[in-house]
């Protein structure tokens, strides 16, 4: 469907929204599911982190590099041009094409034969995923009137944490499958002839997970394209908002660039992402190293429930913002600060908890407070600019978040983990063995490390524990940024009527 604009033809659009209530709900759920798929494919690599680390004999700094900077850089670089394209073109088409790209690249990750190939395919995933959120947010603001956007965007943002849940459930389950068993299943459904030259006994479970989870994306993209209507731009904004003209990048920059709310929001969200991406990249390795559980148990018994609590926190953040907005106009900007300050002590206590059950309970409390911020970053970002600049504004916001959060967070946690691990090994008296230490031997092969084995493997877990606890303290700075954003939000909100 070609792009249309509302202009002054729908004077009640800011009250009713676009389409029927039922169809609006379908569009919102569909976009949330696309965002969920986005984060399944993005998060899967962290679910199978330890097996990949073992396959390629990586240290934590190398793992942080793989899961951080390259993905973040290309996600950021492609986000703005794709968003500018979306501001001028059919946004549903843009999203559908991007889904196909990132799904194919996710499947190819499972075929990587070397660290460098896995790195390149992850870059491909980043390029595709850069075209999801900016046009999706722009579509939602045209379907929903201002009074309902905080909750709608909060529901959409649940895709982040729901994607985490499903990545844990499916990724953890599939990654535990033996290659020979999967090959036998392929034969049983009559498709064995397609892989007649493959030795399934050499195929690792984490590779199977990437292919199985990535492949269906193309079908989902086609369904999206066929069932979602491109809404008129600005339909749900005041009639004189003039959405008919698409703002060039520098004009959009002039619109949000002069508003302090945007910059405080961007810095705060980037700092939260710095911690969040750092923690999620090492969550599964933490559970496996510190508490001694397997990849499947770490994903299904703990990773998935924790992601569900995070999704609940995202939902509650959007719901509370909508319910309290009448009494507290700036609640959408300051509520995340409250959640982050609750998360700090809960996370630290979870990391140093002596039992896995206690760690899980505290980690769940922290996740609810942590992820209450997610809907706010989009509600505030779209709420301070005109309809024609929203996709570009969100793209710039995501660029900052990606470069600082995903770009530096995992690498920082990994480097700090290696630093603390080396210090722990030094204190144990086995410092001369640190360079030759191979983490894959912590487990069934620990006896091959000799008498130093228990000390080396304990240091491997404690280094990561200390790194994650230190990283969480950045939330305090992020909370301060959200508080500062709340002080200017009401003044900076987009209000063409001057009310």
Short mmCIF file of C-alpha atoms in Angstrom, two decimals, residues 161 164-166 168-169 283 298-309 360:
data_model
loop_
_atom_site.label_atom_id
_atom_site.label_comp_id
_atom_site.label_asym_id
_atom_site.label_seq_id
_atom_site.Cartn_x
_atom_site.Cartn_y
_atom_site.Cartn_z
CA UNK A 161 11.96 -9.40 27.01
CA UNK A 164 14.57 -13.18 25.60
CA UNK A 165 12.14 -15.74 27.06
CA UNK A 166 11.66 -17.56 23.78
CA UNK A 168 16.06 -19.13 26.24
CA UNK A 169 13.33 -21.76 25.82
CA UNK A 283 24.07 -14.41 32.07
CA UNK A 298 20.46 -22.44 32.58
CA UNK A 299 18.21 -21.43 29.69
CA UNK A 300 14.93 -23.14 30.53
CA UNK A 301 14.89 -23.19 34.33
CA UNK A 302 16.41 -19.75 34.92
CA UNK A 303 17.02 -17.75 31.75
CA UNK A 304 13.45 -17.97 30.43
CA UNK A 305 11.73 -17.15 33.75
CA UNK A 306 14.06 -14.20 34.30
CA UNK A 307 13.23 -12.89 30.83
CA UNK A 308 9.53 -13.27 31.68
CA UNK A 309 9.99 -11.15 34.79
CA UNK A 360 16.98 -16.37 41.12
#
